Short mmCIF file of C-alpha atoms in Angstrom, two decimals:
data_model
loop_
_atom_site.label_atom_id
_atom_site.label_comp_id
_atom_site.label_asym_id
_atom_site.label_seq_id
_atom_site.Cartn_x
_atom_site.Cartn_y
_atom_site.Cartn_z
CA MET A 737 -16.23 9.65 -36.31
CA HIS A 738 -12.50 8.88 -36.41
CA ARG A 739 -11.69 11.48 -33.75
CA ARG A 740 -14.29 10.07 -31.41
CA LEU A 741 -13.01 6.53 -31.95
CA ARG A 742 -9.41 7.64 -31.41
CA ARG A 743 -10.33 9.49 -28.19
CA THR A 744 -12.25 6.47 -26.90
CA THR A 745 -9.33 4.18 -27.71
CA ILE A 746 -6.85 6.44 -25.92
CA LEU A 747 -9.07 6.67 -22.85
CA GLY A 748 -9.54 2.91 -22.81
CA VAL A 749 -5.82 2.26 -23.03
CA ALA A 750 -5.12 4.80 -20.29
CA PHE A 751 -7.73 3.18 -18.07
CA LEU A 752 -6.28 -0.31 -18.59
CA LEU A 753 -2.78 0.95 -17.96
CA SER A 754 -3.81 2.57 -14.67
CA ILE A 755 -5.53 -0.65 -13.58
CA CYS A 756 -2.35 -2.63 -14.34
CA ILE A 757 -0.20 -0.18 -12.39
CA LEU A 758 -2.49 -0.39 -9.37
CA PHE A 759 -2.56 -4.18 -9.54
CA PHE A 760 1.22 -4.52 -9.67
CA ALA A 761 1.73 -1.92 -6.94
CA ARG A 762 -0.56 -3.94 -4.69
CA GLN A 763 1.28 -7.16 -5.52
CA ILE A 764 4.60 -5.56 -4.62
CA SER A 765 3.29 -4.23 -1.30
CA HIS A 766 1.89 -7.67 -0.44
CA ALA A 767 5.19 -9.32 -1.29
CA ARG A 768 7.00 -6.95 1.04
CA ALA A 769 4.47 -7.58 3.78
CA PHE A 770 5.18 -11.29 3.83
CA GLN A 771 8.97 -11.22 3.89
CA SER A 772 10.85 -13.12 6.54
CA PRO A 773 11.45 -11.13 9.74
CA ALA A 774 15.22 -11.02 9.13
CA SER A 775 14.88 -9.39 5.73
CA ALA A 776 12.21 -7.03 7.05
CA LYS A 777 14.60 -5.86 9.78
CA SER A 778 17.41 -5.26 7.31
CA GLU A 779 15.02 -3.31 5.07
CA THR A 780 13.96 -1.16 8.03
CA LYS A 781 17.59 -0.41 8.90
CA SER A 782 18.33 0.61 5.33
CA ALA A 783 15.65 3.29 5.32
CA THR A 784 17.23 6.71 5.07
CA LYS A 785 14.86 8.51 7.43
CA SER A 786 12.91 6.80 10.17
CA GLY A 787 9.77 8.37 11.48
CA THR A 788 8.69 9.88 8.20
CA GLN A 789 5.22 9.86 6.79
CA ALA A 790 6.32 7.33 4.17
CA ASP A 791 7.36 4.91 6.92
CA ALA A 792 4.03 5.40 8.66
CA ILE A 793 2.17 4.68 5.44
CA HIS A 794 4.33 1.60 4.91
CA HIS A 795 3.46 0.24 8.36
CA ASN A 796 -0.22 1.01 7.79
CA ASN A 797 -0.12 -0.91 4.51
CA LEU A 798 1.57 -3.83 6.24
CA GLY A 799 -1.22 -3.80 8.80
CA VAL A 800 -3.82 -3.93 6.04
CA ALA A 801 -2.00 -6.87 4.47
CA TYR A 802 -1.97 -8.70 7.80
CA MET A 803 -5.68 -8.02 8.22
CA GLU A 804 -6.33 -9.61 4.84
CA ARG A 805 -4.46 -12.69 6.09
CA GLN A 806 -6.57 -12.70 9.27
CA GLU A 807 -3.51 -11.94 11.46
CA GLN A 808 -5.09 -9.33 13.71
CA LYS A 809 -2.30 -9.21 16.32
CA ASN A 810 0.39 -8.47 13.73
CA ALA A 811 -1.91 -5.97 12.04
CA LEU A 812 -2.52 -4.11 15.29
CA VAL A 813 1.22 -3.88 15.95
CA GLU A 814 1.79 -2.38 12.49
CA PHE A 815 -1.08 0.09 12.88
CA GLN A 816 0.33 1.20 16.23
CA LYS A 817 3.80 1.68 14.70
CA ALA A 818 2.25 3.77 11.93
CA TYR A 819 0.39 5.93 14.43
CA VAL A 820 3.52 6.48 16.53
CA LEU A 821 5.50 7.52 13.44
CA ASP A 822 2.83 9.93 12.19
CA ALA A 823 -0.07 10.83 14.49
CA ARG A 824 -1.68 12.79 11.63
CA LEU A 825 -2.21 9.58 9.65
CA ASP A 826 -5.91 9.08 10.34
CA ALA A 827 -6.04 5.72 8.54
CA ALA A 828 -3.65 4.17 11.05
CA ARG A 829 -5.77 5.38 13.96
CA LEU A 830 -9.00 4.18 12.36
CA ASN A 831 -7.54 0.79 11.46
CA GLN A 832 -6.72 0.14 15.12
CA ALA A 833 -10.43 0.07 15.96
#
């Protein structure tokens, strides 16, 4: 009985922790998406490698954030940047549709 309760408690805590991590990761990505253009440009310049898959994913995520704000033109621009950086990123291609 105690083992089962302990296992259930551990699984519950792990589940809640993963939900919290996902929530805060989403909040951080949304905060970055809505920075002023000047700070966004300086952040882009500070990236160590341009054209990497991580950059493409970043632009795709920005596009998703713009779509949630009903800013389709900005979203399309970000999806196109993501596709140019990594043509293998299917999500960027699909999001352009």
